[in-house]
Amino acid sequence: MIQTWKALRTSWHDFMSTHRSLKWTLSTLIWLPTAITFTQYFYTVKSIKGRSMQPTLNPDYSPWRDIVVFDRFAIHTRRQCDRGDVVALHSPTDSKLIVKRIVALEGDTVKTLPPYPDAEVRIPPGYIWVEGDEPFHSEDSNKFGPVPLALIDSKLSFIIWPLARYGPLRKPMAPDPRASRDPAWRLEKAVMERERRRMARVTIAEHS
Amino acid sequence: MLPTMSVSGELVIENKMISPEHLSRGDLVTFTSPLDPSRIVCKRLIGLPGDVICVDPTGQLAPSTEHVLVPRNHIWVSGDNAAFSRDSRMYGPVSMALIRGRLVAKIWPPTEATVFRNNFNYID
């Protein structure tokens, strides 16, 4: 029994070492399901197109498109999303994937921006309000209204390219007022102001 | 969905290889519920993009004179058992991005096995 097993193994080994391309095909076929499951349910890498999330993603000074990792597990399995998270969602108007920031969750009241017909809107249960960081180049909830939670595909986890901004998104913080006011300082101040203005338009529901 | 599907449940065949643009009025579609992302619901497709729909002809959930235009890339859905259905009358038009598939046939219980044909009648 052991003898035949050994003989089988050696002949299999010889066969595979003489047919290298077959070996590669087999190992690809074996690993493919693992890779598909991983990208479908855990993490996936995407490149960002467009200016709607400037200056967080694709800022003007960057010559490349940002390449980022999206976390599907947090949305599909753990179902956690919060105000301020950057998410990829299917656009309700053309089903394409878009990247936006969650501004308000269900129950919150938002003061809307111009294209929206009402001045103020209360987010119905099961819905969220999403906006791009750059309101002039963004097609967001101010255009199509609150979106159902089920449209969210994944949550941005961290940037991998360009290397200068590698890592998770930082929470905007007030820059040190005594530091020298170079362009980087002013950029940080502007981001922080933008965040403050955006959150000033949201009244958070009491129960959450 | 009572006359079409029973309360006790049954096995159905779902076609997931559809493109939402090629659905027609009267199809049974499955989609992720806009109210709760963990639920998949099945409703009958009533209106396609561009249709003008009377929200509720009985006037119970909305005044019977209220009409809406179904927006681009959205559909209007309704349950067959209207009295016990949470459908577009409640949450409005549903985005096509939420659609999962279309029901093709009922296979269990075998005595009631049917193919779901399009039963939508147009009145001249």
Tab-separated table of C-alpha atoms in Angstrom:
chain	number	residue	atom	x	y	z
A	1	MET	CA	0.000	0.000	0.000
A	2	ILE	CA	2.682	2.429	1.087
A	3	GLN	CA	4.818	1.259	-1.810
A	4	THR	CA	2.143	2.110	-4.412
A	5	TRP	CA	1.475	5.446	-2.708
A	6	LYS	CA	5.174	6.324	-2.897
A	7	ALA	CA	5.367	5.248	-6.520
A	8	LEU	CA	2.303	7.365	-7.346
A	9	ARG	CA	3.820	10.371	-5.622
A	10	THR	CA	7.136	10.166	-7.405
A	11	SER	CA	5.497	9.686	-10.798
A	12	TRP	CA	3.180	12.659	-10.115
A	13	HIS	CA	6.218	14.694	-9.128
A	14	ASP	CA	8.102	13.762	-12.302
A	15	PHE	CA	5.078	14.499	-14.445
A	16	MET	CA	4.595	17.943	-12.890
A	17	SER	CA	8.265	18.911	-13.116
A	18	THR	CA	8.247	18.131	-16.838
A	19	HIS	CA	4.987	20.052	-17.460
A	20	ARG	CA	5.643	23.417	-15.813
A	21	SER	CA	2.745	25.265	-17.480
A	22	LEU	CA	0.275	22.624	-16.302
A	23	LYS	CA	1.575	23.050	-12.776
A	24	TRP	CA	0.984	26.795	-12.940
A	25	THR	CA	-2.528	26.362	-14.333
A	26	LEU	CA	-3.458	23.917	-11.608
A	27	SER	CA	-2.185	26.094	-8.799
A	28	THR	CA	-4.012	29.115	-10.254
A	29	LEU	CA	-7.254	27.130	-10.438
A	30	ILE	CA	-6.849	26.016	-6.852
A	31	TRP	CA	-6.167	29.521	-5.512
A	32	LEU	CA	-8.753	31.351	-7.621
A	33	PRO	CA	-11.795	30.591	-5.394
A	34	THR	CA	-9.871	31.809	-2.351
A	35	ALA	CA	-9.008	35.046	-4.107
A	36	ILE	CA	-12.587	35.594	-5.290
A	37	THR	CA	-14.020	34.960	-1.823
A	38	PHE	CA	-11.488	37.338	-0.318
A	39	THR	CA	-12.328	40.202	-2.676
A	40	GLN	CA	-16.084	39.530	-2.472
A	41	TYR	CA	-16.429	39.356	1.291
A	42	PHE	CA	-13.343	40.919	2.870
A	43	TYR	CA	-11.142	43.475	1.163
A	44	THR	CA	-10.867	44.811	-2.362
A	45	VAL	CA	-8.487	47.257	-4.061
A	46	LYS	CA	-9.861	50.029	-6.262
A	47	SER	CA	-8.576	53.150	-7.966
A	48	ILE	CA	-10.489	56.394	-7.522
A	49	LYS	CA	-11.597	58.441	-10.507
A	50	GLY	CA	-12.894	61.992	-10.435
A	51	ARG	CA	-12.713	65.050	-8.206
A	52	SER	CA	-15.747	64.667	-5.961
A	53	MET	CA	-13.758	63.633	-2.876
A	54	GLN	CA	-11.065	66.335	-3.109
A	55	PRO	CA	-9.027	67.120	-1.068
A	56	THR	CA	-9.321	63.801	0.794
A	57	LEU	CA	-8.839	61.656	-2.311
A	58	ASN	CA	-7.296	62.615	-5.680
A	59	PRO	CA	-6.088	66.051	-4.514
A	60	ASP	CA	-5.049	68.541	-7.201
A	61	TYR	CA	-1.333	68.324	-6.342
A	62	SER	CA	-1.255	64.558	-6.840
A	63	PRO	CA	-0.237	63.430	-10.356
A	64	TRP	CA	-1.716	59.928	-9.901
A	65	ARG	CA	-5.105	58.485	-9.256
A	66	ASP	CA	-5.411	57.263	-5.697
A	67	ILE	CA	-5.433	53.511	-5.178
A	68	VAL	CA	-7.268	52.516	-2.026
A	69	VAL	CA	-8.384	49.411	-0.130
A	70	PHE	CA	-12.103	49.036	0.528
A	71	ASP	CA	-13.422	46.955	3.421
A	72	ARG	CA	-16.485	44.885	2.476
A	73	PHE	CA	-16.578	42.871	5.705
A	74	ALA	CA	-17.434	45.902	7.849
A	75	ILE	CA	-20.461	46.742	5.714
A	76	HIS	CA	-21.868	43.357	4.663
A	77	THR	CA	-21.202	41.308	7.765
A	78	ARG	CA	-20.713	43.656	10.692
A	79	ARG	CA	-23.058	46.319	9.266
A	80	GLN	CA	-21.311	49.197	10.923
A	81	CYS	CA	-21.112	52.584	9.293
A	82	ASP	CA	-20.889	55.936	10.993
A	83	ARG	CA	-21.001	59.612	10.205
A	84	GLY	CA	-17.715	60.654	8.576
A	85	ASP	CA	-16.941	57.257	7.008
A	86	VAL	CA	-15.934	57.298	3.355
A	87	VAL	CA	-17.928	54.604	1.541
A	88	ALA	CA	-18.338	53.215	-1.962
A	89	LEU	CA	-21.975	52.921	-2.927
A	90	HIS	CA	-24.048	52.227	-6.029
A	91	SER	CA	-25.450	55.447	-7.384
A	92	PRO	CA	-29.266	55.271	-7.303
A	93	THR	CA	-29.464	57.173	-10.588
A	94	ASP	CA	-27.190	54.968	-12.731
A	95	SER	CA	-26.070	52.008	-10.524
A	96	LYS	CA	-22.362	52.884	-10.935
A	97	LEU	CA	-20.020	52.733	-7.944
A	98	ILE	CA	-19.345	56.160	-6.445
A	99	VAL	CA	-17.239	57.196	-3.460
A	100	LYS	CA	-18.835	59.581	-0.946
A	101	ARG	CA	-18.732	60.492	2.718
A	102	ILE	CA	-21.605	59.603	5.061
A	103	VAL	CA	-22.904	62.852	6.516
A	104	ALA	CA	-26.027	61.751	8.365
A	105	LEU	CA	-27.653	58.510	9.499
A	106	GLU	CA	-31.335	57.663	9.978
A	107	GLY	CA	-33.254	60.078	12.186
A	108	ASP	CA	-30.804	62.963	11.696
A	109	THR	CA	-31.855	66.293	10.221
A	110	VAL	CA	-29.679	67.812	7.482
A	111	LYS	CA	-29.667	71.325	6.050
A	112	THR	CA	-29.339	70.631	2.335
A	113	LEU	CA	-27.297	72.367	-0.367
A	114	PRO	CA	-28.787	74.062	-3.462
A	115	PRO	CA	-29.857	71.423	-6.019
A	116	TYR	CA	-32.097	69.803	-3.398
A	117	PRO	CA	-35.700	71.121	-3.397
A	118	ASP	CA	-36.207	71.268	0.401
A	119	ALA	CA	-34.130	73.398	2.774
A	120	GLU	CA	-34.052	70.759	5.478
A	121	VAL	CA	-34.598	67.013	5.368
A	122	ARG	CA	-35.087	64.350	8.042
A	123	ILE	CA	-33.443	61.048	7.078
A	124	PRO	CA	-36.037	58.206	7.074
A	125	PRO	CA	-35.234	54.871	8.812
A	126	GLY	CA	-32.935	52.633	6.761
A	127	TYR	CA	-31.526	55.572	4.802
A	128	ILE	CA	-28.374	57.714	4.979
A	129	TRP	CA	-27.251	61.054	3.558
A	130	VAL	CA	-23.988	61.030	1.545
A	131	GLU	CA	-21.972	63.953	0.206
A	132	GLY	CA	-18.706	64.424	-1.650
A	133	ASP	CA	-16.011	66.478	0.072
A	134	GLU	CA	-15.947	68.863	-2.896
A	135	PRO	CA	-19.538	70.069	-3.274
A	136	PHE	CA	-19.002	71.722	-6.673
A	137	HIS	CA	-17.847	68.559	-8.447
A	138	SER	CA	-20.022	66.056	-6.665
A	139	GLU	CA	-23.214	64.241	-7.574
A	140	ASP	CA	-24.455	63.295	-4.118
A	141	SER	CA	-27.517	63.247	-1.866
A	142	ASN	CA	-28.106	66.936	-2.612
A	143	LYS	CA	-28.973	65.732	-6.113
A	144	PHE	CA	-30.688	62.380	-5.537
A	145	GLY	CA	-31.823	62.592	-1.906
A	146	PRO	CA	-31.256	60.120	0.945
A	147	VAL	CA	-30.006	56.686	-0.195
A	148	PRO	CA	-30.944	53.286	1.286
A	149	LEU	CA	-28.270	51.602	3.417
A	150	ALA	CA	-28.475	48.563	1.131
A	151	LEU	CA	-26.761	50.517	-1.663
A	152	ILE	CA	-23.494	50.768	0.298
A	153	ASP	CA	-20.918	48.389	-1.114
A	154	SER	CA	-17.835	48.905	1.048
A	155	LYS	CA	-16.022	51.264	3.355
A	156	LEU	CA	-12.697	52.925	2.613
A	157	SER	CA	-10.057	51.392	4.815
A	158	PHE	CA	-6.725	52.907	3.748
A	159	ILE	CA	-4.846	54.537	0.890
A	160	ILE	CA	-2.001	52.512	-0.637
A	161	TRP	CA	-0.937	54.851	-3.455
A	162	PRO	CA	0.551	57.512	-3.606
A	163	LEU	CA	2.988	56.506	-0.873
A	164	ALA	CA	3.123	60.043	0.522
A	165	ARG	CA	-0.427	59.639	1.829
A	166	TYR	CA	-0.146	55.910	2.611
A	167	GLY	CA	-2.259	54.751	5.528
A	168	PRO	CA	-5.789	55.179	6.893
A	169	LEU	CA	-7.619	58.489	6.530
A	170	ARG	CA	-6.711	60.874	9.316
A	171	LYS	CA	-9.371	62.637	11.300
A	172	PRO	CA	-9.003	66.362	10.616
A	173	MET	CA	-7.494	68.130	13.616
A	174	ALA	CA	-6.935	71.771	14.356
A	175	PRO	CA	-3.326	72.642	13.370
A	176	ASP	CA	-1.061	74.074	16.016
A	177	PRO	CA	-1.778	77.856	16.103
A	178	ARG	CA	1.840	78.686	17.021
A	179	ALA	CA	3.392	76.738	14.142
A	180	SER	CA	4.666	78.554	11.053
A	181	ARG	CA	1.869	79.145	8.559
A	182	ASP	CA	3.256	77.318	5.532
A	183	PRO	CA	1.043	75.862	2.728
A	184	ALA	CA	0.695	72.517	4.547
A	185	TRP	CA	-0.584	74.328	7.640
A	186	ARG	CA	-3.168	76.240	5.614
A	187	LEU	CA	-4.262	73.054	3.817
A	188	GLU	CA	-4.875	71.338	7.117
A	189	LYS	CA	-6.772	74.336	8.433
A	190	ALA	CA	-8.983	74.360	5.311
A	191	VAL	CA	-9.791	70.646	5.666
A	192	MET	CA	-10.708	71.157	9.282
A	193	GLU	CA	-12.925	74.172	8.469
A	194	ARG	CA	-14.677	72.177	5.750
A	195	GLU	CA	-15.382	69.329	8.150
A	196	ARG	CA	-16.709	71.741	10.781
A	197	ARG	CA	-19.011	73.461	8.278
A	198	ARG	CA	-20.343	70.141	7.037
A	199	MET	CA	-21.120	68.831	10.505
A	200	ALA	CA	-22.742	72.161	11.474
A	201	ARG	CA	-25.487	71.385	8.931
A	202	VAL	CA	-26.396	68.122	10.648
A	203	THR	CA	-28.595	67.763	13.723
A	204	ILE	CA	-27.847	64.359	15.223
A	205	ALA	CA	-30.853	62.348	16.417
A	206	GLU	CA	-31.124	62.011	20.201
A	207	HIS	CA	-31.402	58.230	20.538
A	208	SER	CA	-28.121	57.458	18.749
B	1	MET	CA	-47.710	38.285	-2.195
B	2	LEU	CA	-50.573	35.995	-1.042
B	3	PRO	CA	-52.374	34.619	-4.099
B	4	THR	CA	-49.042	34.079	-5.882
B	5	MET	CA	-47.054	32.679	-2.960
B	6	SER	CA	-48.368	31.122	0.230
B	7	VAL	CA	-47.722	32.145	3.808
B	8	SER	CA	-46.044	28.804	4.644
B	9	GLY	CA	-43.370	29.348	1.993
B	10	GLU	CA	-42.226	27.418	-1.050
B	11	LEU	CA	-39.219	26.773	-3.255
B	12	VAL	CA	-38.834	28.963	-6.300
B	13	ILE	CA	-36.260	29.308	-9.065
B	14	GLU	CA	-34.693	32.721	-9.318
B	15	ASN	CA	-32.866	34.022	-12.366
B	16	LYS	CA	-29.988	36.176	-11.130
B	17	MET	CA	-28.497	36.726	-14.580
B	18	ILE	CA	-30.787	39.575	-15.542
B	19	SER	CA	-30.098	43.150	-16.415
B	20	PRO	CA	-32.512	45.440	-14.577
B	21	GLU	CA	-33.098	47.507	-17.731
B	22	HIS	CA	-34.724	44.542	-19.481
B	23	LEU	CA	-37.373	43.796	-16.866
B	24	SER	CA	-40.978	44.361	-17.832
B	25	ARG	CA	-44.118	45.341	-15.944
B	26	GLY	CA	-45.669	42.363	-14.154
B	27	ASP	CA	-42.373	40.546	-13.439
B	28	LEU	CA	-41.732	39.224	-9.946
B	29	VAL	CA	-38.466	40.860	-8.878
B	30	THR	CA	-36.340	40.234	-5.807
B	31	PHE	CA	-34.366	43.092	-4.313
B	32	THR	CA	-32.654	44.112	-1.085
B	33	SER	CA	-35.172	45.896	1.082
B	34	PRO	CA	-34.597	49.672	1.196
B	35	LEU	CA	-35.786	49.614	4.809
B	36	ASP	CA	-33.466	46.864	6.065
B	37	PRO	CA	-30.304	45.854	4.136
B	38	SER	CA	-30.262	42.362	5.677
B	39	ARG	CA	-33.576	41.336	4.067
B	40	ILE	CA	-34.310	40.318	0.497
B	41	VAL	CA	-37.898	40.889	-0.573
B	42	CYS	CA	-39.972	39.871	-3.576
B	43	LYS	CA	-42.561	42.171	-5.160
B	44	ARG	CA	-44.332	42.607	-8.466
B	45	LEU	CA	-42.904	45.247	-10.772
B	46	ILE	CA	-45.597	47.812	-11.609
B	47	GLY	CA	-43.834	50.841	-13.058
B	48	LEU	CA	-40.699	51.401	-15.113
B	49	PRO	CA	-38.680	54.651	-15.334
B	50	GLY	CA	-40.792	57.445	-16.797
B	51	ASP	CA	-44.182	55.964	-15.843
B	52	VAL	CA	-46.707	58.053	-13.917
B	53	ILE	CA	-48.149	55.996	-11.058
B	54	CYS	CA	-51.072	56.577	-8.739
B	55	VAL	CA	-49.464	55.994	-5.330
B	56	ASP	CA	-52.457	54.331	-3.672
B	57	PRO	CA	-55.801	54.130	-5.528
B	58	THR	CA	-57.580	53.083	-2.300
B	59	GLY	CA	-56.449	56.287	-0.594
B	60	GLN	CA	-55.317	54.536	2.600
B	61	LEU	CA	-51.582	55.196	2.612
B	62	ALA	CA	-51.651	58.306	0.425
B	63	PRO	CA	-54.434	60.443	-1.029
B	64	SER	CA	-55.834	58.678	-4.099
B	65	THR	CA	-55.142	61.744	-6.222
B	66	GLU	CA	-51.375	61.641	-5.542
B	67	HIS	CA	-49.366	60.618	-8.600
B	68	VAL	CA	-45.597	60.246	-8.963
B	69	LEU	CA	-43.259	60.049	-11.929
B	70	VAL	CA	-40.876	57.088	-11.542
B	71	PRO	CA	-37.348	58.577	-11.799
B	72	ARG	CA	-34.524	57.379	-14.047
B	73	ASN	CA	-33.045	53.999	-13.025
B	74	HIS	CA	-35.864	53.343	-10.539
B	75	ILE	CA	-38.862	50.989	-10.533
B	76	TRP	CA	-42.223	51.009	-8.776
B	77	VAL	CA	-43.067	47.746	-6.979
B	78	SER	CA	-46.123	46.466	-5.191
B	79	GLY	CA	-47.101	43.342	-3.258
B	80	ASP	CA	-49.939	41.189	-4.577
B	81	ASN	CA	-51.664	41.228	-1.195
B	82	ALA	CA	-51.835	45.004	-1.002
B	83	ALA	CA	-53.438	45.176	2.437
B	84	PHE	CA	-50.472	43.418	4.101
B	85	SER	CA	-47.585	44.648	2.001
B	86	ARG	CA	-44.863	47.159	2.629
B	87	ASP	CA	-43.947	48.283	-0.870
B	88	SER	CA	-43.377	51.381	-2.978
B	89	ARG	CA	-46.486	52.979	-1.481
B	90	MET	CA	-44.447	53.212	1.713
B	91	TYR	CA	-40.872	53.741	0.580
B	92	GLY	CA	-41.343	55.150	-2.893
B	93	PRO	CA	-39.529	54.124	-6.098
B	94	VAL	CA	-36.757	51.509	-5.669
B	95	SER	CA	-33.357	51.996	-7.275
B	96	MET	CA	-32.394	49.400	-9.887
B	97	ALA	CA	-29.056	48.993	-8.103
B	98	LEU	CA	-30.922	47.076	-5.376
B	99	ILE	CA	-32.405	44.464	-7.732
B	100	ARG	CA	-31.114	40.915	-7.212
B	101	GLY	CA	-33.072	38.771	-9.637
B	102	ARG	CA	-36.378	37.727	-11.158
B	103	LEU	CA	-38.506	34.750	-10.089
B	104	VAL	CA	-38.947	32.191	-12.870
B	105	ALA	CA	-40.940	29.280	-11.474
B	106	LYS	CA	-42.368	27.713	-8.349
B	107	ILE	CA	-41.174	24.110	-7.848
B	108	TRP	CA	-42.320	23.119	-4.356
B	109	PRO	CA	-44.925	22.013	-3.250
B	110	PRO	CA	-45.122	19.932	-6.489
B	111	THR	CA	-48.906	20.135	-6.701
B	112	GLU	CA	-48.688	23.887	-7.123
B	113	ALA	CA	-45.644	23.991	-9.384
B	114	THR	CA	-46.030	26.791	-11.930
B	115	VAL	CA	-43.988	28.938	-14.207
B	116	PHE	CA	-44.509	32.610	-13.370
B	117	ARG	CA	-45.778	34.087	-16.618
B	118	ASN	CA	-46.249	37.748	-17.194
B	119	ASN	CA	-49.897	38.438	-16.334
B	120	PHE	CA	-49.879	42.153	-17.004
B	121	ASN	CA	-52.864	43.309	-19.046
B	122	TYR	CA	-52.972	46.594	-20.895
B	123	ILE	CA	-56.427	48.179	-21.164
B	124	ASP	CA	-57.119	50.032	-24.398
